[in-house]
Coordinates of C-alpha atoms and ligand atoms in Angstrom, one line a residue:
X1 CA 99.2 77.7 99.4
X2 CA 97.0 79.2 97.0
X3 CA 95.4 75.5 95.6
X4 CA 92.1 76.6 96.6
X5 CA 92.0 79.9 94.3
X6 CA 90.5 80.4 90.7
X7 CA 93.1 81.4 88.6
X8 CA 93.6 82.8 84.8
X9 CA 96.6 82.7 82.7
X10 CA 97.2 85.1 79.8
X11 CA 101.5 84.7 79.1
X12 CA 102.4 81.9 78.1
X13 CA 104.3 80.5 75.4
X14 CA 102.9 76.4 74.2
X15 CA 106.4 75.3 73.3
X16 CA 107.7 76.8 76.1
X17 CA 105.4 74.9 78.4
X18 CA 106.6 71.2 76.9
X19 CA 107.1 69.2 80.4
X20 CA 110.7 67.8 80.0
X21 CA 108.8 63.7 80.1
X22 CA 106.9 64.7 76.6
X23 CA 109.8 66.3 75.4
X24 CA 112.1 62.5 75.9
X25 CA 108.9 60.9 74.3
X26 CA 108.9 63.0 71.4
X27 CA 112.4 63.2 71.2
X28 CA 112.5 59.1 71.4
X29 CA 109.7 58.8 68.6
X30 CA 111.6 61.1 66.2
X31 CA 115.2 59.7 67.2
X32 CA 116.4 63.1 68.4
X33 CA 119.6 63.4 70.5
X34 CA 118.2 65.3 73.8
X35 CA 121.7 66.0 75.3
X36 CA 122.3 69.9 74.0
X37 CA 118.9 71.1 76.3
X38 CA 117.8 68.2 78.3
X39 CA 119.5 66.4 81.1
X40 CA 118.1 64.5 84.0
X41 CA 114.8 65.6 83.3
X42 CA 115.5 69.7 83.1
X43 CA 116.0 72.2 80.5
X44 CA 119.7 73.3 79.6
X45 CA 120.4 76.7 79.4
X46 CA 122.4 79.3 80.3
X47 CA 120.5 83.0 79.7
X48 CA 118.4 84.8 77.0
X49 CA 120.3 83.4 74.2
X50 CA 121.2 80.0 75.2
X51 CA 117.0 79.7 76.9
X52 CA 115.9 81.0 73.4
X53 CA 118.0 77.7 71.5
X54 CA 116.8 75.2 73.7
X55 CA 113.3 76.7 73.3
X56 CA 113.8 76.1 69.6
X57 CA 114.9 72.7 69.7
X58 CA 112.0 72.0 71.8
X59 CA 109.9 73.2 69.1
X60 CA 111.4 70.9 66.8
X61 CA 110.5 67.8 68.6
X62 CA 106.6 68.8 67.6
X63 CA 105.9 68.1 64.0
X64 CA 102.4 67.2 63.8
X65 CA 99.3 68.4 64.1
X66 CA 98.7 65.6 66.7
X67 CA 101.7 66.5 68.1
X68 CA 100.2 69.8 68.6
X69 CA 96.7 68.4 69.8
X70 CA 98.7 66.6 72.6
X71 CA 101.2 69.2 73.4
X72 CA 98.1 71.7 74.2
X73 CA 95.7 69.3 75.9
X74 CA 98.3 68.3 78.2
X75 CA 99.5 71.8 79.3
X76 CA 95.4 72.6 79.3
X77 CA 94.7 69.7 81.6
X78 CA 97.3 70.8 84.1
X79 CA 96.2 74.3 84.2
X80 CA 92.7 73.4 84.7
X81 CA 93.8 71.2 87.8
X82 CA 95.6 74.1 88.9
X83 CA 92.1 75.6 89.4
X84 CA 92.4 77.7 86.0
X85 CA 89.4 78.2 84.4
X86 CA 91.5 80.8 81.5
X87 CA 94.4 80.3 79.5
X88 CA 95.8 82.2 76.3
X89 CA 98.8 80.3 75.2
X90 CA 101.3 82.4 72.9
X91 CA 101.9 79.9 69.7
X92 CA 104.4 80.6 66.7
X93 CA 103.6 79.6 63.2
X94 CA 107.4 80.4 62.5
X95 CA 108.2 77.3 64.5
X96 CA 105.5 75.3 62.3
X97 CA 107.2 76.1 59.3
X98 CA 110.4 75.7 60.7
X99 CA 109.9 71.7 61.3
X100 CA 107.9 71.6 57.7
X101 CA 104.2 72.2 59.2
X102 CA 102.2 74.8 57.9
X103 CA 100.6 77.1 60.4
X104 CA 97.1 75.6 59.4
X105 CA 98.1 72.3 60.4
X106 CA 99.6 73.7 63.3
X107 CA 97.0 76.0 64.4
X108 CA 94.6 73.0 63.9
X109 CA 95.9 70.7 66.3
X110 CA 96.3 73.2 68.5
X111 CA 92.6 73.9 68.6
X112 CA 92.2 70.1 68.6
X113 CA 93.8 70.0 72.0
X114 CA 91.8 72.9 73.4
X115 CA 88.5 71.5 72.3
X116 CA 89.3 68.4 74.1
X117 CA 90.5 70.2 77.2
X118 CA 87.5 72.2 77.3
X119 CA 85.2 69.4 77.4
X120 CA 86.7 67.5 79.3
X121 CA 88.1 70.4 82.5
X122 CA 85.9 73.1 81.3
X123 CA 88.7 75.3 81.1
X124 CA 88.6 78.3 78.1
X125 CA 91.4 79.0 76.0
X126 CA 92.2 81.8 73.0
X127 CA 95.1 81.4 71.0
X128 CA 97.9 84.6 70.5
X129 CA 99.5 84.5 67.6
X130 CA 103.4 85.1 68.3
X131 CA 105.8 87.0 66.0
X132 CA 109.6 86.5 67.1
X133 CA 111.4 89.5 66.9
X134 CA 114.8 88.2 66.0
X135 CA 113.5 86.8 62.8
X136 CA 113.4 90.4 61.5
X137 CA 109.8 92.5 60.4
X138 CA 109.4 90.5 57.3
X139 CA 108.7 87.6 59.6
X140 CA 106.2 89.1 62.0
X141 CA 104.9 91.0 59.5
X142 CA 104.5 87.6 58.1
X143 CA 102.9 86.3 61.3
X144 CA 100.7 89.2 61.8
X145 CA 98.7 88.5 58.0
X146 CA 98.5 85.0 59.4
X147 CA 97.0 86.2 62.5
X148 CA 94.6 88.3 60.5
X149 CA 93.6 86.5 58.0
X150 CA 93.4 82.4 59.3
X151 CA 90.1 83.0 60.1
X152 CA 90.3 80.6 63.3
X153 CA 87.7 82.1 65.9
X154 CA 90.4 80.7 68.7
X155 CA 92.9 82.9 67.6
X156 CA 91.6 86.2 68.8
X157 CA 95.3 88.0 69.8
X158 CA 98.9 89.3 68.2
X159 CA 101.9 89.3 69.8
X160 CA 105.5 89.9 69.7
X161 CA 108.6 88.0 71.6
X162 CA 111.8 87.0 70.9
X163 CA 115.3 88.9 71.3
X164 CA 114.0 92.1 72.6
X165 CA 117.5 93.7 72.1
X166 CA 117.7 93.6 68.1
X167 CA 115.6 95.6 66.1
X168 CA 113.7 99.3 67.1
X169 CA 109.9 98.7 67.6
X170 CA 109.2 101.1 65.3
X171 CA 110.5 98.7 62.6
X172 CA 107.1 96.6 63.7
X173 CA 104.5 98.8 63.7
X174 CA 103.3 97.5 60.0
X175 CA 102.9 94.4 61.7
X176 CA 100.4 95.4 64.5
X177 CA 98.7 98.1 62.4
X178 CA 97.8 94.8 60.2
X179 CA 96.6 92.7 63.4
X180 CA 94.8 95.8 65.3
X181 CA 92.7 96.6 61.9
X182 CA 91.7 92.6 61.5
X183 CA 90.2 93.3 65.4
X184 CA 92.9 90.6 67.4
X185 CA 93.9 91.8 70.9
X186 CA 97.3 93.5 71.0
X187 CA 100.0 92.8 73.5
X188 CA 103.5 92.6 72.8
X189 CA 106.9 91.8 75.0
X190 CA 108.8 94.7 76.5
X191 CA 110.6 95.4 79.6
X192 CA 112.3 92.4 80.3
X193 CA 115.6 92.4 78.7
X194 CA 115.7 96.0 77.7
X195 CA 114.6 98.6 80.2
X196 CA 111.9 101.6 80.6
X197 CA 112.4 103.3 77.3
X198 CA 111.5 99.8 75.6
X199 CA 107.8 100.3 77.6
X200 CA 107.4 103.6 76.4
X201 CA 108.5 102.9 72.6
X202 CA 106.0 99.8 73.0
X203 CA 102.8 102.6 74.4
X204 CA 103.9 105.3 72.0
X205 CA 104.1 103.3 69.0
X206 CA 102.5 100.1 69.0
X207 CA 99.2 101.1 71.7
X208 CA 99.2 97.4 73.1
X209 CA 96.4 96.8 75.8
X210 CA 98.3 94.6 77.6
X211 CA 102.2 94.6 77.6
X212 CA 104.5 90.9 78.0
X213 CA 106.2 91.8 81.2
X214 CA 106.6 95.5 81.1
X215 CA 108.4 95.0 84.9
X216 CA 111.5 97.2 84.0
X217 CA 108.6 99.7 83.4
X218 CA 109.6 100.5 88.0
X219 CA 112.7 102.3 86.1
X220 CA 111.0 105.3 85.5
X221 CA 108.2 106.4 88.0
X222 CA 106.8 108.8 85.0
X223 CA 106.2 105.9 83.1
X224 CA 104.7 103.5 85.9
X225 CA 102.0 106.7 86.8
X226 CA 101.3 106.4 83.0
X227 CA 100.9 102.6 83.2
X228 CA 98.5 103.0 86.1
X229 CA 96.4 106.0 84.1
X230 CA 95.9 104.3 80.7
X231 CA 95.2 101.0 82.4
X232 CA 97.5 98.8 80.3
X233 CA 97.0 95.5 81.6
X234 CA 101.0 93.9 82.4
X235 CA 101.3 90.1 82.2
X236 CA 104.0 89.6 84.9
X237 CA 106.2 86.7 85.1
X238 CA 108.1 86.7 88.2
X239 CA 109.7 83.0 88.5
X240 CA 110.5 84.0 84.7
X241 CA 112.1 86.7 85.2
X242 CA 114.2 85.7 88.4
X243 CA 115.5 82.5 86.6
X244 CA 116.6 85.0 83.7
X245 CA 118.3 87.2 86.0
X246 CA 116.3 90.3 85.1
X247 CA 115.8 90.8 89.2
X248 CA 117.9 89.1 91.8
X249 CA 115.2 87.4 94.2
X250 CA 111.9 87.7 94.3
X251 CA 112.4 90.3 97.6
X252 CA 113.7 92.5 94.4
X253 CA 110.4 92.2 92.0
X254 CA 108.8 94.9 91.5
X255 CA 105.3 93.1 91.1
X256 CA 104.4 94.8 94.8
X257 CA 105.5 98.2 93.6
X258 CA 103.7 98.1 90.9
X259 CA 100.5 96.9 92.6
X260 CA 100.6 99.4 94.7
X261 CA 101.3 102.3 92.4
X262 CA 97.3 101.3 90.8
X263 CA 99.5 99.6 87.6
X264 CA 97.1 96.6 86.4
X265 CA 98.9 93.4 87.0
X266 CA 98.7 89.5 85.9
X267 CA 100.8 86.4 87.5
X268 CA 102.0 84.4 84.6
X269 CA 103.9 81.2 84.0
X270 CA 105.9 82.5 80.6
X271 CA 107.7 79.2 79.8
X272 CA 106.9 77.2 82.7
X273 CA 109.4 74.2 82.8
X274 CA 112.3 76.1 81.5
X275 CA 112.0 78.2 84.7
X276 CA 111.2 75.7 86.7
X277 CA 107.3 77.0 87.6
X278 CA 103.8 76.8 87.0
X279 CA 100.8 79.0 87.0
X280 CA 100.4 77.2 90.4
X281 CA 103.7 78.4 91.6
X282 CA 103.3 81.9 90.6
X283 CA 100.2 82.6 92.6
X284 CA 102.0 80.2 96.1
X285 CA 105.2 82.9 95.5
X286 CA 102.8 85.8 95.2
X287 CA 101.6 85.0 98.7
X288 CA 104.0 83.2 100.2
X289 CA 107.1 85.6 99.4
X290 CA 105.6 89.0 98.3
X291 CA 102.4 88.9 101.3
X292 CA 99.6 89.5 98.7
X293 CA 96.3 88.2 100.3
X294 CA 93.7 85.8 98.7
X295 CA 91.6 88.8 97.9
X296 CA 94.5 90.7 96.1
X297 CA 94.8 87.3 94.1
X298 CA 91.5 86.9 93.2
X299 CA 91.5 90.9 92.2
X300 CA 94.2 89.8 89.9
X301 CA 92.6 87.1 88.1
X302 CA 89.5 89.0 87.8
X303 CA 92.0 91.8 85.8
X304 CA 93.3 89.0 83.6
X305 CA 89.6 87.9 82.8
X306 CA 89.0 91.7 82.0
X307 CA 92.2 92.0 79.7
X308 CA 91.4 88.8 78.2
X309 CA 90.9 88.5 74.2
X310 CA 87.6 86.8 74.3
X311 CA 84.2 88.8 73.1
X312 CA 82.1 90.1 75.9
X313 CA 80.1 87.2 76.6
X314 CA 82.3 84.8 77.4
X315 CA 84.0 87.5 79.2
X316 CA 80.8 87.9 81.8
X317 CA 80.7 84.1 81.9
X318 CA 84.1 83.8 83.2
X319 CA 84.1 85.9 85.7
X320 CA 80.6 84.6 87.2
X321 CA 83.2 81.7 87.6
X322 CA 85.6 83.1 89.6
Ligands
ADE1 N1 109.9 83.5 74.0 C1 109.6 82.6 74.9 N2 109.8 83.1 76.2 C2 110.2 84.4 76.0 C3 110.5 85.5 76.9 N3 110.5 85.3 78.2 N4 110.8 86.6 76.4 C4 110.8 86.8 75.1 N5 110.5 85.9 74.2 C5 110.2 84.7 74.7
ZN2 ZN1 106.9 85.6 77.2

C-alpha cells in the first residue's frame, strides 16, 4: 500500500476521469440513454476507437459551466484524499463546443472547481489545454490560439491526444510553435498506439518537455539513452496502457526498464474509470507488482513536481510539501 505517500499527478484527461455515479446523474438530468458506454456501473468499450466514443459521449453529458465546476472539484477532492497535493488535468475546448459551450465557459467552471478544491484540500492544480489529433491541424491549431491567447493564469500547458495513428506530427508543429511562443508548457501524446519512431518524430519536431506516455520509446535503446540525456520528463500510464493492450501485464511494462536506464518517469491515471484505476492504484501497482520502494516513489513525484507547468515559486512550495 502506498496510502501513506505524497503523490503528484500530471496525465490526466477531466472527462476521462467522470466516475461512472456522476456520469448516471448527469445522464438522468439531461435524459440521456446511458446504454451504448455504461452498464452496471462501468465504461463500455472495446479498444482505442470504441474507448475514444465512449469518452466522447461522456463529454456530452457535461454542458455547463457548473457542470464543469462539479466535474473538476470532484475528481480534485479524490486526488487530494489520495494524498495528492498536484494535479494537471488535460481538458478539451473541442468537447465544449461540441455540446454548445464555449471554451470560456468551459474553462471557467473548470477553474471554479479547482478554486474550490484548493481551499478546501489544499491541493494545486494547472490546466493543459488538449488538442485532439483526429480532429485534423485546423482543430488543434484551433486549440493551441485558445491555449495562447485565453489569458487564464490556470492554464499554463499545450497538449496533444487523440488517434495517434492519423495524421504525421509534422502536420502539428504550427500548432505548438503558437503555444511554446505564448510561454505554456509543452507535452504531447506519443508512444502508445504507434511505436518508437512516433517518440522520436515527437523530440525532433515538436521539442516537448514532457512526452504523454512515450513507453513504446523501450523499442529502440538509441532512443531510450536519448530520453535519459535530454531529460524529457514521461508521464507513464501503466493501468492505462495494460487495459488498452499496449503491453500484456504489468510483468511486461517497461516503466522498470526505463527507470533504470536514468529515463525520467511519472505514474499517471490517464482516464481513470475507463481503465478501471486511480492515481492511488498506480503508485499500490508500482510497488506492489513492479518492486519499486517508497523512496523510488517519492523520487518520482518529486520529478513530476519538477516537470510541472507551474512558475518557480509554487514549484519550491510544492516540493517543501512532499
Ligand atoms: N484521450 C483520452 N485518453 C487518451 C489516451 N490514452 N491516448 C490518447 N488520447 C486520449
Ligand atoms: Zn492521455
Amino acid at each position: 500500500m502506498t496510502r501513506h505517500l505524497k503523490k503528484a499527478e500530471l496525465h490526466c484527461h477531466l472527462e476521462g476521469a467522470v466516475p461512472p455515479a456522476l456520469a448516471l446523474s448527469q445522464a438522468i438530468k439531461y435524459r440521456v440513454e446511458t446504454d451504448a458506454f455504461l452498464r452496471d456501473g462501468a465504461y463500455v468499450w472495446r479498444d482505442f476507437t470504441t474507448f475514444l466514443a465512449a469518452y466522447d459521449a461522456v463529454a456530452g453529458l457535461f454542458r455547463t459551466e457548473s457542470d464543469y465546476a462539479l466535474l473538476t472539484e470532484t475528481y480534485l477532492d479524490g486526488l487530494a484524499t489520495s494524498g495528492a497535493v498536484y494535479s494537471e488535468i488535460f481538458v478539451s475546448p473541442d468537447h465544449a463546443e461540441t455540446v454548445g459551450l464555449g471554451a470560456d465557459a468551459y474553462v471557467a467552471g473548470i477553474s471554479r472547481g479547482i478554486e474550490a478544491a484548493r481551499a478546501r484540500t489544499g491541493i494545486e492544480c494547472r490546466v493543459v489545454v488538449v488538442g485532439l489529433r483526429h480532429r485534423g491541424p485546423e482543430r488543434v491549431e484551433w486549440a493551441a490560439r485558445y491555449a495562447a491567447e485565453c489569458g487564464n493564469p490556470l492554464v499554463t500547458g499545450f497538449n496533444m491526444a487523440g488517434e495517434e495513428r492519423l495524421g504525421a506530427v509534422s502536420d502539428f508543429v504550427r500548432a505548438f510553435d503558437m503555444a511554446r511562443d505564448a510561454g505554456l508548457g509543452i507535452t504531447v501524446h506519443a508512444g502508445e498506439l504507434c511505436g518508437a519512431a512516433s517518440v522520436r518524430d515527437a523530440l525532433d519536431l515538436i521539442r516537448p518537455a514532457r512526452i504523454g506516455h512515450g513507453v513504446r520509446a523501450i523499442e529502440d535503446p538509441a532512443l531510450v539513452e536519448r530520453l535519459a540525456d535530454e531529460g524529457v520528463v514521461l508521464e507513464v500510464c501503466p493501468g492505462s496502457n495494460v487495459a488498452l493492450g499496449v503491453f500484456a501485464d504489468f510483468a511486461a511494462h517497461p516503466l522498470r526498464r526505463l527507470h533504470a536506464a536514468g529515463v525520467k518517469v511519472t505514474l499517471n491515471s490517464d482516464d481513470p474509470p475507463f481503465f478501471h484505476t486511480s492515481l492511488q492504484r498506480e503508485y499500490d501497482v508500482a510497488c506492489e507488482a513492479m518492486g519499486f520502494t517508497d523512496e523510488e516513489l517519492n523520487g518520482m513525484t518529486k520529478t513530476a513536481i519538477g516537470a510541472a507547468f507551474v512558475d518557480e515559486e509554487t514549484r519550491r512550495r510544492l516540493l517543501s510539501r512532499l
